[in-house]
GROMACS .gro file of C-alpha atoms in nm:
model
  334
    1UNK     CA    1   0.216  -1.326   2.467
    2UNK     CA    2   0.345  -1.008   2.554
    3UNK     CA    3   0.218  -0.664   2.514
    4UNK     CA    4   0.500  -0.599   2.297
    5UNK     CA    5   0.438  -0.904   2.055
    6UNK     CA    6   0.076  -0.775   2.065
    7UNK     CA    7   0.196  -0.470   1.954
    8UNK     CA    8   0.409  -0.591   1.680
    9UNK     CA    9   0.080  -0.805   1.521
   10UNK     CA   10  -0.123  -0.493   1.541
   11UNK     CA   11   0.111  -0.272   1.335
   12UNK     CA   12   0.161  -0.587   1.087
   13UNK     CA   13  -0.242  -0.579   1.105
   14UNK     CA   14  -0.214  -0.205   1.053
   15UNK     CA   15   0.020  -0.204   0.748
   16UNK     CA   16  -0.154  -0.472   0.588
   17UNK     CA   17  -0.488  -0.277   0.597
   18UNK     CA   18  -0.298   0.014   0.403
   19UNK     CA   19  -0.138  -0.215   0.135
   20UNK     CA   20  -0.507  -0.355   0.095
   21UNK     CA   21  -0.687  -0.047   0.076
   22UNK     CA   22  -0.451   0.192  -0.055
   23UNK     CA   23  -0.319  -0.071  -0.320
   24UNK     CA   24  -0.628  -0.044  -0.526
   25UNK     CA   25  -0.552   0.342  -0.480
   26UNK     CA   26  -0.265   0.354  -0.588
   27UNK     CA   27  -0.344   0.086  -0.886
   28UNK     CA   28  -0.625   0.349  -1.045
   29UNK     CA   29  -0.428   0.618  -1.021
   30UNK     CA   30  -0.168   0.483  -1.239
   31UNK     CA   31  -0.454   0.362  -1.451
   32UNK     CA   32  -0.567   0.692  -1.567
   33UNK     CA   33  -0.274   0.665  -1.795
   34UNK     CA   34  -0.270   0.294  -1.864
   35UNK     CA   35  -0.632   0.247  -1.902
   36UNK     CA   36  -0.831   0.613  -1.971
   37UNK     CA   37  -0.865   0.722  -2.328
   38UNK     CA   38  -1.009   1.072  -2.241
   39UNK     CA   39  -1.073   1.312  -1.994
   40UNK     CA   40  -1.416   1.158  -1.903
   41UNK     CA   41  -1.268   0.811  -1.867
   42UNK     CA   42  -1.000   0.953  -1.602
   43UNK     CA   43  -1.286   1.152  -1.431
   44UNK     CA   44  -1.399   0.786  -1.392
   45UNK     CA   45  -1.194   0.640  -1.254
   46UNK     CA   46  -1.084   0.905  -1.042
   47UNK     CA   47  -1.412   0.919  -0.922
   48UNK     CA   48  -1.394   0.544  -0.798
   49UNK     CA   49  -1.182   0.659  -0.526
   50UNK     CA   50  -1.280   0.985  -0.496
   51UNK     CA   51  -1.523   0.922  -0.149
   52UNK     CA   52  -1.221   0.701   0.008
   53UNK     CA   53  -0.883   0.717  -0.057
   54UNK     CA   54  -0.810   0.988   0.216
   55UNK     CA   55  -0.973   0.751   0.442
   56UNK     CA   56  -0.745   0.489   0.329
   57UNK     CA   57  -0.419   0.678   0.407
   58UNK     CA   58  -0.593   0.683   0.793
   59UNK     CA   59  -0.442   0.347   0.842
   60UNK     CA   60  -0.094   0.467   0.789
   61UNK     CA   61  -0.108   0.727   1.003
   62UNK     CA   62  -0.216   0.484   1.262
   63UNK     CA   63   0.103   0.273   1.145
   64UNK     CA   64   0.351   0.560   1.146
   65UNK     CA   65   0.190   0.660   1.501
   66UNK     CA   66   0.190   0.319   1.677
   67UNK     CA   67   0.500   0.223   1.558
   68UNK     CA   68   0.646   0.583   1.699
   69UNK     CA   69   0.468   0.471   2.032
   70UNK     CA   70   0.505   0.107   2.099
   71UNK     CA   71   0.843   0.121   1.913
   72UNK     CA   72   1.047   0.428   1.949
   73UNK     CA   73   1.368   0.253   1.860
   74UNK     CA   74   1.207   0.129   1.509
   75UNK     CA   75   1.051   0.460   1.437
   76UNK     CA   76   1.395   0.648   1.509
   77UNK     CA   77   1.600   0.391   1.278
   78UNK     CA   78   1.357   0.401   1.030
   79UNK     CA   79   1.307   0.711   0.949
   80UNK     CA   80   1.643   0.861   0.989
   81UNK     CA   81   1.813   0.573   0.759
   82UNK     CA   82   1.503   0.599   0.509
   83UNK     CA   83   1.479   0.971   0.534
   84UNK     CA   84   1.468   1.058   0.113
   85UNK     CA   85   1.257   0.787  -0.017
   86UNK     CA   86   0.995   0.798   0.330
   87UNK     CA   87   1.024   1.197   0.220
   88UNK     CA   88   0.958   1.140  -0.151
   89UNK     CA   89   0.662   0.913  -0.060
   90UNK     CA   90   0.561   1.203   0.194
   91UNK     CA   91   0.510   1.461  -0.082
   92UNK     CA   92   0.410   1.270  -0.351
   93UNK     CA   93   0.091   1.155  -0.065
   94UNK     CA   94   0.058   1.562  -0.038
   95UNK     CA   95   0.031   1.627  -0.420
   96UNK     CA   96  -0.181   1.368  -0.508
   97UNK     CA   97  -0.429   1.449  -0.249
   98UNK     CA   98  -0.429   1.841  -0.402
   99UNK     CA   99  -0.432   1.712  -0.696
  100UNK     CA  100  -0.764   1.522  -0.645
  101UNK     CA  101  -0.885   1.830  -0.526
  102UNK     CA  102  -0.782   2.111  -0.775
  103UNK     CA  103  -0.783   1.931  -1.114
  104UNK     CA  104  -1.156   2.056  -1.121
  105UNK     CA  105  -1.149   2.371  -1.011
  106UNK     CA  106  -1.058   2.517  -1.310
  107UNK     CA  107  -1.149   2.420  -1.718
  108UNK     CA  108  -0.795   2.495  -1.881
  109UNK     CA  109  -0.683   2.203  -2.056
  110UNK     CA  110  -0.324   2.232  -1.933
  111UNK     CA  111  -0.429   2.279  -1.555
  112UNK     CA  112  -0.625   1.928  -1.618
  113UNK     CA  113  -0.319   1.761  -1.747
  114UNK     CA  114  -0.040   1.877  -1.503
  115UNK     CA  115  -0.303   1.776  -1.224
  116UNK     CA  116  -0.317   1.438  -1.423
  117UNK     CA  117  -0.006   1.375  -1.462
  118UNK     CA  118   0.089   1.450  -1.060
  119UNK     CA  119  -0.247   1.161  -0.995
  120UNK     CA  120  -0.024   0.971  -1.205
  121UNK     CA  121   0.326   0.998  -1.106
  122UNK     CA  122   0.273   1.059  -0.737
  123UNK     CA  123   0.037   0.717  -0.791
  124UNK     CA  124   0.354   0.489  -0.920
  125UNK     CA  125   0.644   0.626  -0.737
  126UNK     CA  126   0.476   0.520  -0.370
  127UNK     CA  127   0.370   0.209  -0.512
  128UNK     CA  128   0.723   0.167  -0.591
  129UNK     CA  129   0.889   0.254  -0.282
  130UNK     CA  130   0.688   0.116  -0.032
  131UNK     CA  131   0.793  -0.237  -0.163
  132UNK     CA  132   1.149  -0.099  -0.176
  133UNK     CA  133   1.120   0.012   0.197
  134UNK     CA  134   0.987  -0.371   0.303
  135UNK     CA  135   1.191  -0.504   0.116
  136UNK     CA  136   1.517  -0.357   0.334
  137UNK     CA  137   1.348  -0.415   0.630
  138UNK     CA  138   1.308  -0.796   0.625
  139UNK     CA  139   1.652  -0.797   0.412
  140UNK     CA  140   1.859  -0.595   0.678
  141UNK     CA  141   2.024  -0.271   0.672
  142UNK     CA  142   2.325  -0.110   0.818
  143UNK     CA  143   2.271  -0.069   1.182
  144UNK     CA  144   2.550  -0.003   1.413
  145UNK     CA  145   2.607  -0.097   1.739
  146UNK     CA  146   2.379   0.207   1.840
  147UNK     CA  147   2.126   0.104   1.668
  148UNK     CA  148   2.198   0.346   1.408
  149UNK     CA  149   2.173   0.324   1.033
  150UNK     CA  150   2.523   0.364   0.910
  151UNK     CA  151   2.437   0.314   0.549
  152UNK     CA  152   2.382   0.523   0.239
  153UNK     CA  153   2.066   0.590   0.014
  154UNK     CA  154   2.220   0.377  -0.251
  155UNK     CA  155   2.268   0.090   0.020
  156UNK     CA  156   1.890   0.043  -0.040
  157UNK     CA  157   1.863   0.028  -0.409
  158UNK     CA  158   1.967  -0.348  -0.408
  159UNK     CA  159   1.822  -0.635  -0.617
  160UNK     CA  160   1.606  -0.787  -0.380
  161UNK     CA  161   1.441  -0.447  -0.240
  162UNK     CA  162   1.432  -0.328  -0.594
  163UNK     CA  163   1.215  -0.642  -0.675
  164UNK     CA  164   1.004  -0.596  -0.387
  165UNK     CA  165   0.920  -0.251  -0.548
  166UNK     CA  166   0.848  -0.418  -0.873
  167UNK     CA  167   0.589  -0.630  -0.684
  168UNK     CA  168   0.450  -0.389  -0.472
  169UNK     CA  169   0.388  -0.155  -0.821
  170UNK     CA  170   0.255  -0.420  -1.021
  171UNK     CA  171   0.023  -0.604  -0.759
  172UNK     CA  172  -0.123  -0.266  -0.671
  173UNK     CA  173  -0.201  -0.169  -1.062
  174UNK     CA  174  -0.328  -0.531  -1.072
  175UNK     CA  175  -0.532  -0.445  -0.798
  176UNK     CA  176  -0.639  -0.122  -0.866
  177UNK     CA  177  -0.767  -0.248  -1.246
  178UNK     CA  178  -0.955  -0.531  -1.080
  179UNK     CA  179  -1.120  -0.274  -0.872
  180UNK     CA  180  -1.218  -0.077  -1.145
  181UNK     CA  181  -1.358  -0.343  -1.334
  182UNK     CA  182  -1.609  -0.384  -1.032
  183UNK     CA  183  -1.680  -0.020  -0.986
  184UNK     CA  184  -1.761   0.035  -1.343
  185UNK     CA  185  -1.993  -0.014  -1.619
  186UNK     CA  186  -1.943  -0.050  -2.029
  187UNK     CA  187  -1.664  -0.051  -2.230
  188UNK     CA  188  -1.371   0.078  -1.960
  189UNK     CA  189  -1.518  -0.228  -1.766
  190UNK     CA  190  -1.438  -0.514  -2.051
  191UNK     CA  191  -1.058  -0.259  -2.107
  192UNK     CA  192  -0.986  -0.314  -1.750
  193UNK     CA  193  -1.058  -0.634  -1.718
  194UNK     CA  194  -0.821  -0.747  -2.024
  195UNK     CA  195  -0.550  -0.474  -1.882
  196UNK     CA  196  -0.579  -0.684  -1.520
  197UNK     CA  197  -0.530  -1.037  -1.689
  198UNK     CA  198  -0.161  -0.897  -1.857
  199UNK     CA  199  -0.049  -0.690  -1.525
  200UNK     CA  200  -0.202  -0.970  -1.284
  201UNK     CA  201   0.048  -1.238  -1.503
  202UNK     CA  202   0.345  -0.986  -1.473
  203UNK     CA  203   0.249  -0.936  -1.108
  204UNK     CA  204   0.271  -1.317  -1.062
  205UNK     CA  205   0.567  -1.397  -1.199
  206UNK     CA  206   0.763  -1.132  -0.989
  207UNK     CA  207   0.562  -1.147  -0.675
  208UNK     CA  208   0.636  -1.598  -0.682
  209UNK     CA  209   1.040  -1.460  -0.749
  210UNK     CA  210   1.042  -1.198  -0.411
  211UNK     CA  211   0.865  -1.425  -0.233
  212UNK     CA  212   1.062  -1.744  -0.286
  213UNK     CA  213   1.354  -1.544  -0.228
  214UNK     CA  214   1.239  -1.399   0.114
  215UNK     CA  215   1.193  -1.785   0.169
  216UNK     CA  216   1.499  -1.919   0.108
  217UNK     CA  217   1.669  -1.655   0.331
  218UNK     CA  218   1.460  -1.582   0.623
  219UNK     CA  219   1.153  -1.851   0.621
  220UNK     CA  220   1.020  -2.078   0.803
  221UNK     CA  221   0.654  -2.284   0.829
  222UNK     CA  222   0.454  -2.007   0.900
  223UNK     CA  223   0.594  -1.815   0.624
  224UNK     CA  224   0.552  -2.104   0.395
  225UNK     CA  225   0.197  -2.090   0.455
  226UNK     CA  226   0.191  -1.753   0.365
  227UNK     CA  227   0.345  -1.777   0.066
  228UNK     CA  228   0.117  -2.059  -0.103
  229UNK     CA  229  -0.172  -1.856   0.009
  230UNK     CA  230  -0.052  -1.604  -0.151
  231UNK     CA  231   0.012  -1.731  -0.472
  232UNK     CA  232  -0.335  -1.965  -0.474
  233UNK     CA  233  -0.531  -1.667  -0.408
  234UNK     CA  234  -0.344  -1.461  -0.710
  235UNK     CA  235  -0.407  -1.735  -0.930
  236UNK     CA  236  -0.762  -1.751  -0.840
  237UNK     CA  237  -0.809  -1.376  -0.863
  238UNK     CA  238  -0.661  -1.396  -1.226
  239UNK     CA  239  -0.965  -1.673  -1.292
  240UNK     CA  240  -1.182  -1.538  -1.136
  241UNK     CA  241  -1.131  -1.197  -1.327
  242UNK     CA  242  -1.170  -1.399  -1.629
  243UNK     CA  243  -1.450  -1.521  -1.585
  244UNK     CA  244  -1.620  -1.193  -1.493
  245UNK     CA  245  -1.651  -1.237  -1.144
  246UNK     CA  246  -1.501  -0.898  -1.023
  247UNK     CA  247  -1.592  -0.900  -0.681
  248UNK     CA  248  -1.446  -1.240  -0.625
  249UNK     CA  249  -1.136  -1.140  -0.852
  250UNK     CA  250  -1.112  -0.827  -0.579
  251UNK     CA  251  -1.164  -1.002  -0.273
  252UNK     CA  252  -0.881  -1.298  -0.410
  253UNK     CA  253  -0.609  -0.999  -0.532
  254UNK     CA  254  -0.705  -0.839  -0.127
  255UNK     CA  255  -0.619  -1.195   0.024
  256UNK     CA  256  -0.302  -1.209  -0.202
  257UNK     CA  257  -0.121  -0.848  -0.077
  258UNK     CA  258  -0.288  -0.950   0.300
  259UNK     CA  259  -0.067  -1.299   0.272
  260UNK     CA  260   0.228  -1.131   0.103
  261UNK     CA  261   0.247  -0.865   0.373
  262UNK     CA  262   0.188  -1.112   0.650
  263UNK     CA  263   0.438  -1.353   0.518
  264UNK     CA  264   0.691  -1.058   0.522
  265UNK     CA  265   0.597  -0.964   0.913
  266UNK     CA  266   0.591  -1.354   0.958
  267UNK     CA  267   1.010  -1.380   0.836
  268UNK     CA  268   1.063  -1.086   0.987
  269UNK     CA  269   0.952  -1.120   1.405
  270UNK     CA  270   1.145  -1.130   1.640
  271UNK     CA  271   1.298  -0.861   1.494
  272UNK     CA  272   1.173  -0.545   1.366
  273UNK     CA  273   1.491  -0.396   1.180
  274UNK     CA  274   1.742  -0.678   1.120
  275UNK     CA  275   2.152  -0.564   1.097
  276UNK     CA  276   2.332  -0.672   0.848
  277UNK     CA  277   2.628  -0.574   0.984
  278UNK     CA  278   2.585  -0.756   1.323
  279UNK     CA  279   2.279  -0.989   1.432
  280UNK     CA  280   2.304  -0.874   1.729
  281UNK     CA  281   2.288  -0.524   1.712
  282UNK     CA  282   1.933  -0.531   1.496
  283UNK     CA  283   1.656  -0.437   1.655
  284UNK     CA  284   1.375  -0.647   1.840
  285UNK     CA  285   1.010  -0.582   1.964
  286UNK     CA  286   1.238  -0.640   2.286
  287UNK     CA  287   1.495  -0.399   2.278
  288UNK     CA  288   1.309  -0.152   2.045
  289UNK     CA  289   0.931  -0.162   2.263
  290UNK     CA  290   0.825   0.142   2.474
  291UNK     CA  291   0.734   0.041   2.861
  292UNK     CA  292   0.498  -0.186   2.953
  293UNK     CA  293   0.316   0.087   3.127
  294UNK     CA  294   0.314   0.268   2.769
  295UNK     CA  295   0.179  -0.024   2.568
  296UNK     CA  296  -0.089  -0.117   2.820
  297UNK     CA  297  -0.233   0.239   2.785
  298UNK     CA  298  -0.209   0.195   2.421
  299UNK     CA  299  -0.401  -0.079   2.443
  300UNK     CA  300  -0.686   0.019   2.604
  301UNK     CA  301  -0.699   0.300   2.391
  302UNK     CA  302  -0.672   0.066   2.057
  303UNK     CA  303  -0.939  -0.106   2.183
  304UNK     CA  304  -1.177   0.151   2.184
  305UNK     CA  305  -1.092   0.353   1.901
  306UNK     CA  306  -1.024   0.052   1.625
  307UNK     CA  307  -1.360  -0.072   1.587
  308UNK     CA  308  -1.525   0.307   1.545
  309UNK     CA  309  -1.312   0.407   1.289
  310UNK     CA  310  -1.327   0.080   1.099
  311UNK     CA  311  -1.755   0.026   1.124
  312UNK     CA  312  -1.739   0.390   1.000
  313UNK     CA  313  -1.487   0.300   0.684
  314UNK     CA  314  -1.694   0.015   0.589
  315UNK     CA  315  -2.049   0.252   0.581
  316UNK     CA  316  -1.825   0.467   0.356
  317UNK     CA  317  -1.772   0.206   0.148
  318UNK     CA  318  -2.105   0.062   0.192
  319UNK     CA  319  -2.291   0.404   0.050
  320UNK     CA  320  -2.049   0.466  -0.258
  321UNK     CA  321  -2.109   0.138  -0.349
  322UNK     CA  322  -2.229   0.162  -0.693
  323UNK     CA  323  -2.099   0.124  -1.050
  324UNK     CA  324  -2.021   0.422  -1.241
  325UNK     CA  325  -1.946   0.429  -1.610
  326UNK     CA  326  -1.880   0.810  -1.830
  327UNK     CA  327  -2.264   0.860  -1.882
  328UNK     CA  328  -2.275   0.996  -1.496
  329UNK     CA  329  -1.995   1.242  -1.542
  330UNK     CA  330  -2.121   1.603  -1.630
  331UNK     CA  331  -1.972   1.744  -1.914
  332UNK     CA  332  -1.887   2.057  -1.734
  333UNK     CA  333  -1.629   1.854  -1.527
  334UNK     CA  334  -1.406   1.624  -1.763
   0.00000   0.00000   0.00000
C-alpha cells in the first residue's frame, strides 16, 4: 500500500472519529430544545458535554490539517467550491463554543435564551451540512479540467446531498438523545429515551434510503458490507435503547455513523473528489497526494502524536464519567 492510500484511510479514520464524537454533540445540543423543559434541564444536558466537546472538534482539526498536508489538491478544491456552507459551519463551531461559555456568566433571562438558542441553532445547522458536504463529495461536483470547481452554491443543494443532510441531522440527534439517556438520571432519562426510539425510526428510514442510493451508484462488496453493518447495528441500538440498555444502545448508534462514514470513504477511493463533468479530471489520492517525502514525515509524526492525544481523550472521558440528573445543578446557575 502506498503512503498515499495510508493517508487516505487515516483521514477516513480521522473524519469518522469526529462524526462519532461530535455526533452525540451535536445531537444534545439540539436536544435542549427537543427534550429540556426548563432552564435546569438544558443546564443538564449542556453539562453532559460540557468537559468534552472542544476536545471533540480536535479531530477535525486534525482532518482539515492532514487533508491540507497529504492532499493539497483536495483541500484547495474543497474549500474553494464549498466556501459558504464550510464558512457557515465555521462560525456556527465559533458561536456555539462562546455560547457554552457565556450563557452563565450573567443571570438575565434574555442573555440565557439568546445563548440557548445559538447552542441550538449553531447545533442543527452543522449537523445538517456536514451530511450535505459528504454527500457531494462521493456524488461528484463540477471540477474542470484544472481541477477546479466550476459550479455554483445551488449546484450542491441536490436531492441526494440534501438527504445525506437529513441523515447526518437525524442520526446525530438520535445519537446525542441516546447519550443523554446514559449520562443522566430520573425523569429526562425515561423523556430521552422515548424521544431516541421516534428520531432513531426517522433516522432509519432515511439513513437505509442514502445509503441504498450511494449503493446503487457507486458500490461495490466492501461497501455492501458497510451498509448492512450499518443498518444491523441501528436496529440493535433502537433495541437495545428499549430495553434500557443505554450503553449498549450508545456503543450500537457509534458503530452505525462509524459504518455509514466508512461505507461512504469505501465508494468513494480511489478518488477523493469525483467530476461530474469529466471522470477523468476528478481528483485521486494519486494526482491530489503531497510527495512521498511529505507523507513519510507525516507519518512518523502521526505516529507519535495519535496515540497521546487519544489515551488523553479517553481519561477525559473516563473522569466525567458519571450520571447527572437537575438535583446537581445549583440554583444560582440555571
Amino acid at each position: 500500500m502506498e503512503l498515499h492510500d495510508v493517508w487516505f484511510v487515516l483521514i477516513a479514520v480521522l473524519w469518522i472519529g469526529y462524526f462519532f464524537l461530535e455526533g452525540f454533540d451535536f445531537g444534545v445540543g439540539v436536544l435542549t430544545k427537543l427534550l429540556a423543559r426548563n432552564r435546569p434541564e438544558r443546564r443538564v444536558l449542556i453539562n453532559t458535554i460540557g468537559p468534552v466537546w472542544d476536545g471533540n472538534e480536535v479531530w477535525l482539526l486534525s482532518a482539515g490539517g492532514a487533508t491540507f498536508a497529504a492532499f493539497p489538491e483536495w483541500y484547495a478544491t474543497l474549500f474553494s467550491g464549498f466556501y459558504l456552507p464550510l464558512l457557515l459551519i465555521l462560525v456556527c463551531l465559533i458561536v456555539r463554543g462562546v455560547a457554552f461559555e457565556y450563557r452563565a456568566k450573567r443571570p438575565e433571562e434574555n442573555w440565557q435564551r439568546n445563548w440557548e438558542q445559538a447552542i441550538f441553532w449553531c447545533s442543527l445547522i452543522p449537523a445538517f451540512l456536514w451530511g450535505v458536504a459528504f454527500g457531494n463529495i462521493v456524488r461528484g461536483v463540477k471540477i474542470d479540467q484544472s481541477h477546479e470547481y466550476v459550479g455554483n452554491v445551488l449546484d450542491l443543494l441536490n436531492p441526494y446531498a440534501l438527504l445525506g443532510g437529513l441523515v447526518t441531522l437525524t442520526l446525530f440527534t438520535f445519537h446525542g438523545a441516546v447519550f443523554t439517556a446514559l449520562k443522566t438520571v430520573g425523569e429526562i432519562r425515561e423523556r430521552a429515551r422515548a424521544l431516541a426510539l421516534r428520531v432513531g425510526l426517522a433516522a432509519a428510514g432515511l439513513a437505509l434510503l442514502f445509503l441504498l442510493w450511494t449503493q446503487i451508484e457507486n458500490g461495490d462488496g466492501q461497501s455492501l458490507v458497510a451498509l448492512v453493518v450499518a443498518v444491523v447495528a441501528l436496529v440493535a441500538a433502537l433495541v437495545a435503547n428499549q430495553a434500557g440498555r443505554e450503553g449498549w444502545s450508545f456503543a450500537f448508534s457509534g458503530v452505525t455513523i462509524v459504518a455509514a462514514v466508512a461505507m461512504l470513504f469505501l465508494t468513494l477511493f480511489p478518488n477523493v473528489m469525483p467530476s461530474s463533468l469529466n471522470d477523468e479530471w476528478g481528483l485521486t489520492v494519486t494526482n491530489a497526494s503531497s510527495s512521498p517525502y511529505t507523507l513519510k514525515i507525516m507519518t512518523w509524526c502521526a505516529a507519535i502524536a495519535t496515540p497521546v492525544v487519544m489515551l488523553y481523550q479517553g481519561w477525559t472521558y473516563w473522569v466525567f464519567r458519571k450520571r447527572i440528573g437537575t438535583q446537581h445543578i445549583a440554583e444560582t446557575v440555571h
